[in-house]
CSV table of C-alpha atoms and ligand atoms in Angstrom, one decimal:
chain,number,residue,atom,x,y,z
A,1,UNK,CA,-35.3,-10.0,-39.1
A,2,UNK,CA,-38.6,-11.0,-37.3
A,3,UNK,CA,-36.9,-11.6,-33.7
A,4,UNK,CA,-36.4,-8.0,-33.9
A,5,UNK,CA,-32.0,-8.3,-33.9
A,6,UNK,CA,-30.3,-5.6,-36.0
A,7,UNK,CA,-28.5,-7.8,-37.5
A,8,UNK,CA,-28.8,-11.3,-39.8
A,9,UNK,CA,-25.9,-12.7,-37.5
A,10,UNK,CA,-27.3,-12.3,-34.1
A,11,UNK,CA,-25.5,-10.1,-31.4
A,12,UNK,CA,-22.2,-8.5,-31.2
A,13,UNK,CA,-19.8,-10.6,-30.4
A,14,UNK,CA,-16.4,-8.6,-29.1
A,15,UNK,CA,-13.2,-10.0,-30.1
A,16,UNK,CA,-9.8,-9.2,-28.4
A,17,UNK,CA,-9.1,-6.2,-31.1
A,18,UNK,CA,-12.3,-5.2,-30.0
A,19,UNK,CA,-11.5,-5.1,-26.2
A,20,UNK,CA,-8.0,-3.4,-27.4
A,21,UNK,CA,-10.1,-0.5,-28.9
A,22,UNK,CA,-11.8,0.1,-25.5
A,23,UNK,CA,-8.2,0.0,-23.6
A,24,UNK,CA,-7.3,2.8,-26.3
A,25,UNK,CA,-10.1,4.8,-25.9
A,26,UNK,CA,-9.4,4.7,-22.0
A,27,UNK,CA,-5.8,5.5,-22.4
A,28,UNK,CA,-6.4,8.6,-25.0
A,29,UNK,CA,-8.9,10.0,-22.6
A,30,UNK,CA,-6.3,9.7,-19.8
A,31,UNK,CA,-3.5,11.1,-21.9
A,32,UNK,CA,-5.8,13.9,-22.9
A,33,UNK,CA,-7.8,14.8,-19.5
A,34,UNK,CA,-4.5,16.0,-17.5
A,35,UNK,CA,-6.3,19.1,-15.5
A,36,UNK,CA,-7.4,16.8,-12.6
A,37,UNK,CA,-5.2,16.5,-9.2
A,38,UNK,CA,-1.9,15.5,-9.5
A,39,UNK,CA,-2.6,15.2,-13.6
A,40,UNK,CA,-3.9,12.0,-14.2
A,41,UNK,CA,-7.2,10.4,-13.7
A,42,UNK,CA,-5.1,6.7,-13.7
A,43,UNK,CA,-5.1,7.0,-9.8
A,44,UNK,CA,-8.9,7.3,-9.6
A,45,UNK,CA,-9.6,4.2,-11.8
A,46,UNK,CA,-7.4,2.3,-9.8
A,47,UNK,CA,-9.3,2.6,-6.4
A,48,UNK,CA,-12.9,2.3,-8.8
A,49,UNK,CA,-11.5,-0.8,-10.1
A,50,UNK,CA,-10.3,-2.2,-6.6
A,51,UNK,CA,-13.5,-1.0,-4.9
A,52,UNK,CA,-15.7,-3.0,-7.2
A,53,UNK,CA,-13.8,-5.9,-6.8
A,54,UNK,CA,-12.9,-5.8,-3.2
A,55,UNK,CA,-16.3,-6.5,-1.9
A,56,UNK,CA,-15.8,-10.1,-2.5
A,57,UNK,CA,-16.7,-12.7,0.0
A,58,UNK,CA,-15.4,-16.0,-0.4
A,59,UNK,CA,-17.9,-18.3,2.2
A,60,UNK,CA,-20.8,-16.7,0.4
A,61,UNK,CA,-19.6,-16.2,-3.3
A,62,UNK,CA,-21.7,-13.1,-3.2
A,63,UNK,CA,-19.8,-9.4,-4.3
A,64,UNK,CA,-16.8,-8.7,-6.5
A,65,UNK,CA,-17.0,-6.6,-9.7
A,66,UNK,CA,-19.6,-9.3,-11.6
A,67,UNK,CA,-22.2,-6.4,-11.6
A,68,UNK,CA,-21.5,-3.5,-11.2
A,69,UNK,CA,-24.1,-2.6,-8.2
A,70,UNK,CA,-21.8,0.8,-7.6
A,71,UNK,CA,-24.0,2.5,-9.8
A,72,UNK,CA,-26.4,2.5,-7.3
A,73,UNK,CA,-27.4,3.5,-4.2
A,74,UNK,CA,-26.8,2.7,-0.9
A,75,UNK,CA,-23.2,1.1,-2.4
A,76,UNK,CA,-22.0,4.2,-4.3
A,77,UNK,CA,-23.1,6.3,-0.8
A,78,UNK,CA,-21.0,4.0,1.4
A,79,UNK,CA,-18.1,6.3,2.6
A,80,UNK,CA,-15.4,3.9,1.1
A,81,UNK,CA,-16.7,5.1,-1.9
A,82,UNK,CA,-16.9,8.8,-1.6
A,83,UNK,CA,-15.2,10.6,-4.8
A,84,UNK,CA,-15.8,7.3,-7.1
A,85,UNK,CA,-18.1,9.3,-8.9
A,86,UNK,CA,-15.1,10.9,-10.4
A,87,UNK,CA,-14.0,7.9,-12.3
A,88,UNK,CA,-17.5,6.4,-13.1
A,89,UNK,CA,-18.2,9.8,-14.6
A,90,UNK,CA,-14.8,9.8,-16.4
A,91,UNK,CA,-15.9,6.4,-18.4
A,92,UNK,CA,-19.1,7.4,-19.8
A,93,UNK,CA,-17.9,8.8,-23.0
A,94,UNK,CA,-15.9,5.2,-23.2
A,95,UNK,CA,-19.4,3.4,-22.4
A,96,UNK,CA,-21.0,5.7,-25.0
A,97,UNK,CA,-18.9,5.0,-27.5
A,98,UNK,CA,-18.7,1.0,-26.7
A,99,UNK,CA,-21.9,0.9,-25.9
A,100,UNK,CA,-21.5,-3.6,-26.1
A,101,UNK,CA,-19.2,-3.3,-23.4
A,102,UNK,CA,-20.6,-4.3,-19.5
A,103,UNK,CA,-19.9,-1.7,-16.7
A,104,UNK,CA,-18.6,-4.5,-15.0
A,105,UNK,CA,-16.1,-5.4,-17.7
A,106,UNK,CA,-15.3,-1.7,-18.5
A,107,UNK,CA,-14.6,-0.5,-15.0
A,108,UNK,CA,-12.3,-3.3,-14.3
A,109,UNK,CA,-10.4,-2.8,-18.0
A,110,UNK,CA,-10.6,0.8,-17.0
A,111,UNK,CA,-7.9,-0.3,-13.9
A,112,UNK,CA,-5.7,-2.5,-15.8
A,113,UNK,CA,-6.0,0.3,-18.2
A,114,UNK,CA,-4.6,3.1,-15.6
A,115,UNK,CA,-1.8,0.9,-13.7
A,116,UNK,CA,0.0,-0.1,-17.6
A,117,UNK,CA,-0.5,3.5,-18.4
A,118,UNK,CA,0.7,4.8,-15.6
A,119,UNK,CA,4.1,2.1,-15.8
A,120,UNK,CA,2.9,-0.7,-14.0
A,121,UNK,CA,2.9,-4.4,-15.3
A,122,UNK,CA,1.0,-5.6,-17.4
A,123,UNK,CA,-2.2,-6.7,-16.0
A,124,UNK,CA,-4.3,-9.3,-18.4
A,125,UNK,CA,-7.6,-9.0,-18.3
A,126,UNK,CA,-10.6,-11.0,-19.8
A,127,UNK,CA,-13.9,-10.6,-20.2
A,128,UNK,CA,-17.4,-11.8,-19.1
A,129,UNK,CA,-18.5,-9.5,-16.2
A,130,UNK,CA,-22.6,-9.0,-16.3
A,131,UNK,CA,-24.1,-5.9,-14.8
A,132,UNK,CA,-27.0,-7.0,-12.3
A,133,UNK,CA,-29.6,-4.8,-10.5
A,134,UNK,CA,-29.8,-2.9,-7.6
A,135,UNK,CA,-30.8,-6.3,-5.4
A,136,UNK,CA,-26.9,-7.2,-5.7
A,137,UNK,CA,-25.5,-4.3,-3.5
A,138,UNK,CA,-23.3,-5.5,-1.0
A,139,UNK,CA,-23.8,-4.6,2.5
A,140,UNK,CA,-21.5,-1.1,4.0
A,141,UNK,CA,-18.5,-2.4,5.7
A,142,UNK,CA,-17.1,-4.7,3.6
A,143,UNK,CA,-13.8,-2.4,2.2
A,144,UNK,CA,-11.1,-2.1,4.8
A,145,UNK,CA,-11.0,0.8,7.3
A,146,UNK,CA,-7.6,2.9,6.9
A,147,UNK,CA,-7.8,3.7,10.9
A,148,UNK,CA,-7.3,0.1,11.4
A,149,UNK,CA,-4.3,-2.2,12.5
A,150,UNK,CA,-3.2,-5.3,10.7
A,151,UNK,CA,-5.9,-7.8,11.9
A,152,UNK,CA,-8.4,-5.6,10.0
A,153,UNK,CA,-6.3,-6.1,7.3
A,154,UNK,CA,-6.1,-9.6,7.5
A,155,UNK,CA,-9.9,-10.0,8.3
A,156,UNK,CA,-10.8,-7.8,5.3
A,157,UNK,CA,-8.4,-9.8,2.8
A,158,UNK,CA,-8.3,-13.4,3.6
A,159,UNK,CA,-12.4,-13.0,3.0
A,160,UNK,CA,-11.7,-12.1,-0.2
A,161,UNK,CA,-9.4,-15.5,-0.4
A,162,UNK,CA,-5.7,-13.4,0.1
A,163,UNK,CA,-2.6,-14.8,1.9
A,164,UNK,CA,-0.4,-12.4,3.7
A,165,UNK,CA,1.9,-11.9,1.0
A,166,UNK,CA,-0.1,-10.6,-1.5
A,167,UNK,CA,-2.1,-8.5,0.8
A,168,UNK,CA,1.4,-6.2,1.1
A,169,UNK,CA,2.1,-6.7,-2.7
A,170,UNK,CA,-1.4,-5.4,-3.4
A,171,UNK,CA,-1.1,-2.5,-0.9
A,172,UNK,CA,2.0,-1.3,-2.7
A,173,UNK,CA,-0.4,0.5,-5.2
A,174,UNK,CA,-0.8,2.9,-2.9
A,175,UNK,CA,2.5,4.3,-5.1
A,176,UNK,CA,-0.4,5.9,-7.0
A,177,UNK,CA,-2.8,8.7,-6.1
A,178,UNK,CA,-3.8,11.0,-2.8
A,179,UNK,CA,-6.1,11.1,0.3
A,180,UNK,CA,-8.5,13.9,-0.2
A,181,UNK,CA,-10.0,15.3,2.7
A,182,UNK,CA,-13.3,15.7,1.1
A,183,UNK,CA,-13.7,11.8,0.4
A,184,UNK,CA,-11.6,9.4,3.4
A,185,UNK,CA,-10.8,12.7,5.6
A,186,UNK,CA,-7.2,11.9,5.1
A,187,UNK,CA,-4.7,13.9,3.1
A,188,UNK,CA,-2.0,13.8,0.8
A,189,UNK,CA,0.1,11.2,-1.6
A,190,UNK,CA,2.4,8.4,-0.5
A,191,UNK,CA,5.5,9.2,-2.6
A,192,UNK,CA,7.0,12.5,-5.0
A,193,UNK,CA,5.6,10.4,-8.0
A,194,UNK,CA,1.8,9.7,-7.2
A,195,UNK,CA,1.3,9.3,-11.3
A,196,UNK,CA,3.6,6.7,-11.8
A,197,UNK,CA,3.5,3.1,-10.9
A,198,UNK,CA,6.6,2.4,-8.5
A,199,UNK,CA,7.9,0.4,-5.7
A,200,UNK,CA,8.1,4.2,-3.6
A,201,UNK,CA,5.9,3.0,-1.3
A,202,UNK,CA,7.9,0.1,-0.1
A,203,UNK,CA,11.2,1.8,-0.2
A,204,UNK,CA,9.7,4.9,1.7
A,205,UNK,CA,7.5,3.0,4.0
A,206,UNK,CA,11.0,0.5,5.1
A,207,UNK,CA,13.4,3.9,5.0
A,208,UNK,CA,12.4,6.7,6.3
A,209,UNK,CA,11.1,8.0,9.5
A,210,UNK,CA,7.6,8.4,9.8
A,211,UNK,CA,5.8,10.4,12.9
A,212,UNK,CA,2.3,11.1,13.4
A,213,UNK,CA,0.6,13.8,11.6
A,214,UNK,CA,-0.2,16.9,13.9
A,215,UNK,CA,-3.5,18.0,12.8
A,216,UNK,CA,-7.1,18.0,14.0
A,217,UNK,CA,-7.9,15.1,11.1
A,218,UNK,CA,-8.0,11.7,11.5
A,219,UNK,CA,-4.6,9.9,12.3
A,220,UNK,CA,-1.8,9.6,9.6
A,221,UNK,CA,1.8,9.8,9.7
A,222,UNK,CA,4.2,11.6,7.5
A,223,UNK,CA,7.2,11.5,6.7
A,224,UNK,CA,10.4,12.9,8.7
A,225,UNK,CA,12.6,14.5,6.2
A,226,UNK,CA,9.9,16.4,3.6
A,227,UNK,CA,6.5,16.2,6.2
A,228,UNK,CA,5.1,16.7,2.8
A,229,UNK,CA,4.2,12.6,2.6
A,230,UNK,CA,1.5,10.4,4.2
A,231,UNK,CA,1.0,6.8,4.8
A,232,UNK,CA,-2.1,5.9,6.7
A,233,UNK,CA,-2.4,3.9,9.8
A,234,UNK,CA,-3.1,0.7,7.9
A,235,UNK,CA,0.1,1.6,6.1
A,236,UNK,CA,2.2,1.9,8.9
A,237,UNK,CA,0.5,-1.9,9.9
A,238,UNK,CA,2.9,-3.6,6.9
A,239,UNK,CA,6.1,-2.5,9.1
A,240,UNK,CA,4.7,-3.4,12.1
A,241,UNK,CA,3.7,-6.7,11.7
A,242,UNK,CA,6.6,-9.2,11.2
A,243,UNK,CA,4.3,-11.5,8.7
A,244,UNK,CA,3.8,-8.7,6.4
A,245,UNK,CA,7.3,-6.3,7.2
A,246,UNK,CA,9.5,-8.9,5.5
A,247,UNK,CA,7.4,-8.9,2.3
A,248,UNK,CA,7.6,-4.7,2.4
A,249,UNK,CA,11.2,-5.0,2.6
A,250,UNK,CA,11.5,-7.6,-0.2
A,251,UNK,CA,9.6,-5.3,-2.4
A,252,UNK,CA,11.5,-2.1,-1.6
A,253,UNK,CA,15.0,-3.9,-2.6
A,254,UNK,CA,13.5,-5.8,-5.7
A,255,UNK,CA,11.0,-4.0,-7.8
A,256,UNK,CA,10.8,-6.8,-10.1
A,257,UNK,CA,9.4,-9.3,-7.7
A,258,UNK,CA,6.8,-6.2,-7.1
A,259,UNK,CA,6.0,-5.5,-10.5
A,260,UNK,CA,5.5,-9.3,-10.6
A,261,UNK,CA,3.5,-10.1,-7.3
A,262,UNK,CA,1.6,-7.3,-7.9
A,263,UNK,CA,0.4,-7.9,-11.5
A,264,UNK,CA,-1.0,-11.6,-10.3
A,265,UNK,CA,-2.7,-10.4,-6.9
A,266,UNK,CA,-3.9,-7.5,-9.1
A,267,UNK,CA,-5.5,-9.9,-11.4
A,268,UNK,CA,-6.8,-12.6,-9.0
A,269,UNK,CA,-8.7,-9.1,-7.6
A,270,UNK,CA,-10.5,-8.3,-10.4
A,271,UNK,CA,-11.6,-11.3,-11.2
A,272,UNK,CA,-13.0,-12.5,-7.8
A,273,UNK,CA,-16.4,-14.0,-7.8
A,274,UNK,CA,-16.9,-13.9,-11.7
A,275,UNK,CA,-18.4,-16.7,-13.3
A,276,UNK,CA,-16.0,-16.9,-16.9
A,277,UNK,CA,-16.5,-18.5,-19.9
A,278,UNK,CA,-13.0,-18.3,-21.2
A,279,UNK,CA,-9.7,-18.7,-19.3
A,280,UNK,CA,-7.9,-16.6,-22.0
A,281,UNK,CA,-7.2,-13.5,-20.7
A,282,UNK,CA,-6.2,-10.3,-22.8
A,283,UNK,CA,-2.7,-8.5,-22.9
A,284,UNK,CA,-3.4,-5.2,-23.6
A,285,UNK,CA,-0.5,-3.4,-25.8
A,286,UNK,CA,0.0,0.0,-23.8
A,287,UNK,CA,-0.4,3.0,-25.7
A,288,UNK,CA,3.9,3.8,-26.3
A,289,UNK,CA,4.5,0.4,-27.3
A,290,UNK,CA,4.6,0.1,-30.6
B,301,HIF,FE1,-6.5,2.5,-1.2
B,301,HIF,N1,-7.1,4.2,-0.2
B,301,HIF,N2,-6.8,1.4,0.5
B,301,HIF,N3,-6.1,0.8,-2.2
B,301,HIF,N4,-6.3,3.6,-2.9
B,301,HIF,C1,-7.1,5.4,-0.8
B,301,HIF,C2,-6.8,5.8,-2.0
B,301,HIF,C3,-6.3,5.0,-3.0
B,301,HIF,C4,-7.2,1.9,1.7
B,301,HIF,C5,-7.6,3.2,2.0
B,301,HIF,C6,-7.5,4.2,1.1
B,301,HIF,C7,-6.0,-0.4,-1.7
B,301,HIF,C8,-6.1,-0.8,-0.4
B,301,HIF,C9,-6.5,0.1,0.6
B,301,HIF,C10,-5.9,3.1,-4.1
B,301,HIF,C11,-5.7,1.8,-4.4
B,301,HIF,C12,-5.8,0.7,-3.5
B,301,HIF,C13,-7.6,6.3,0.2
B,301,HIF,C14,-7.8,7.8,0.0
B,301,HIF,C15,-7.8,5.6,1.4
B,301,HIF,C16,-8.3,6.1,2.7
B,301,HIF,C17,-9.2,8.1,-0.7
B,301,HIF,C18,-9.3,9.6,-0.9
B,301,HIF,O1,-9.4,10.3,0.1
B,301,HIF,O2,-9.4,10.0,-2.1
B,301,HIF,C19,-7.1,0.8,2.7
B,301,HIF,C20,-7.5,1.0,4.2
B,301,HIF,C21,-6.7,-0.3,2.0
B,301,HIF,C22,-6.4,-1.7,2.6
B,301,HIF,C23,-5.2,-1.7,3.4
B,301,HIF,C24,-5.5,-1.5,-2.7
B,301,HIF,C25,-4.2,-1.9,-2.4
B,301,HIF,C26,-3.4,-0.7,-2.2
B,301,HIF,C27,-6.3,-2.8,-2.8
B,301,HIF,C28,-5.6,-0.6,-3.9
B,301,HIF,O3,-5.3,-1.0,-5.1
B,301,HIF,C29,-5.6,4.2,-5.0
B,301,HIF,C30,-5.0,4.1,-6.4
B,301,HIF,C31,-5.9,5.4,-4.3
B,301,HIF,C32,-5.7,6.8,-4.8
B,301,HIF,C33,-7.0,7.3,-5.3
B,301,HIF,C34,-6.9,8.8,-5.8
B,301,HIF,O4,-7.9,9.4,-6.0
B,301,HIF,O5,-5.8,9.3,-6.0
């Protein structure tokens, strides 16, 4: 083979069983790894997943997850990103072993990956991100601010081409995971069940009583009854705004239409600014289905 290519056939070409392998891989590992926070790493690949994408501008097409560029600095240093590490480190052995696989295409897998494992939708997902070099990094400032009121929200989101209603249906993944003081400053998990995938934010965030946080952090609110919750201040902006407060109460009373809204918005995310080949998208099988 004169051109040098291992092989008489040309490259690697992944099929869907192929992409299905990685998705096990990624769920073993989580199923395995259980000694990290609240005993799942799913939380963690969520926000990597969503803070890949959610540099996405619409007016300039530039951003999104085509790329990759949080491997490098300045984007992994912004402080959105602080404790992302964490879940890049946690797909190495993934990468290592699927070495054909884009970091782009992994990290975003690697989220759909986490929110089915964790009993979310399913979130189909297809192929095609590239990884580009360190001349792609977005600019700091382009992730949302938590100590922000709803018209950061809405600038933040409709740049990224979202209508009001599936800005709250996205924000209800907040269902998974923790603040950490040592990365956003902020502290503690939004619902009792931070590892499962759950319309607890909506129905916490319409129903109970939340008062500010007295502490000499950064301003939060918990929760009345346990003060053992948290919801941050762009949280509390869902109830306050009528625009977005009738789509939180929607979703606390129906968590079908959530599981639903949320798997589309969830996918229109991870796909933003990527330049596919194929409109076939993959749905994983989740590792207890059989
Ligand atoms: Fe988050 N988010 N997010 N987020 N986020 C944090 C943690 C997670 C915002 C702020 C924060 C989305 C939108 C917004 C997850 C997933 C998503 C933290 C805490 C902050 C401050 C980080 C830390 O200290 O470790 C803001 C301001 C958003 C816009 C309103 C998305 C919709 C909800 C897009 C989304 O999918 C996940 C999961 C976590 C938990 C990470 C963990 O390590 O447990």
């Amino acid at each position: 083979y004169l051109n040098g290519d291992s092989s008489p056939k040309g490259p690697f070409v992944p099929t869907k069983a192929d992409y299905q392998k990685v998705y096990d891989a990624v769920a073993r590992r989580l199923a395995d790894e259980t000694d990290y926070d609240d005993g799942s790493y799913g939380p963690v690949l969520v926000r990597l997943a969503w803070h890949a994408s959610g540099t996405y501008d619409k007016e300039t097409g530039t951003g999104g997850s085509n790329g990759a560029t949080m491997r490098f600095a300045p984007e992994s240093d912004h402080g959105a990103n602080a404790g992302l590490k964490t879940a890049r480190d946690f797909l190495e052995p993934i990468k290592a072993q699927f070495p054909w696989i884009t970091y782009s295409d992994l990290w975003t897998l690697g989220g759909a990956c986490a929110i089915q494992e964790l009993g979310g939708p399913s979130i189909p997902w297809r192929p095609g991100r590239e990884d580009r070099d360190v001349a792609a990094c977005t600019p700091d400032g382009r992730l949302p601010d938590a100590a922000k009121d709803q018209r950061h929200i809405r600038d933040i989101f409709s740049r990224m081409g979202f209508d009001d209603r599936e800005m709250v249906a996205l924000i209800g993944a907040h269902a998974l995971g923790r603040c950490h003081t040592d990365r956003s400053g902020f502290d503690g998990p939004w619902n009792f069940s931070p590892t499962v995938f759950t319309n607890e934010f909506f129905r916490l965030l319409a129903e109970e009583k939340w008062v500010q946080k007295k502490w000499n952090g950064p301003t939060q609110f918990t929760d009345k009854t346990t003060g053992t919750l948290m919801m941050l201040p762009t949280d509390m902006a869902l109830v306050k705004d009528k625009g977005f407060k009738k789509h939180v109460e929607r979703y606390a009373k129906d968590s079908d239409a959530f599981f639903k809204e949320f798997s589309d918005v969830f996918v229109k995310l991870l796909e933003l600014g990527v330049p596919f080949k194929t409109d076939d998208r993959i749905v994983f099988k989740t590792s207890d289905s059989e």
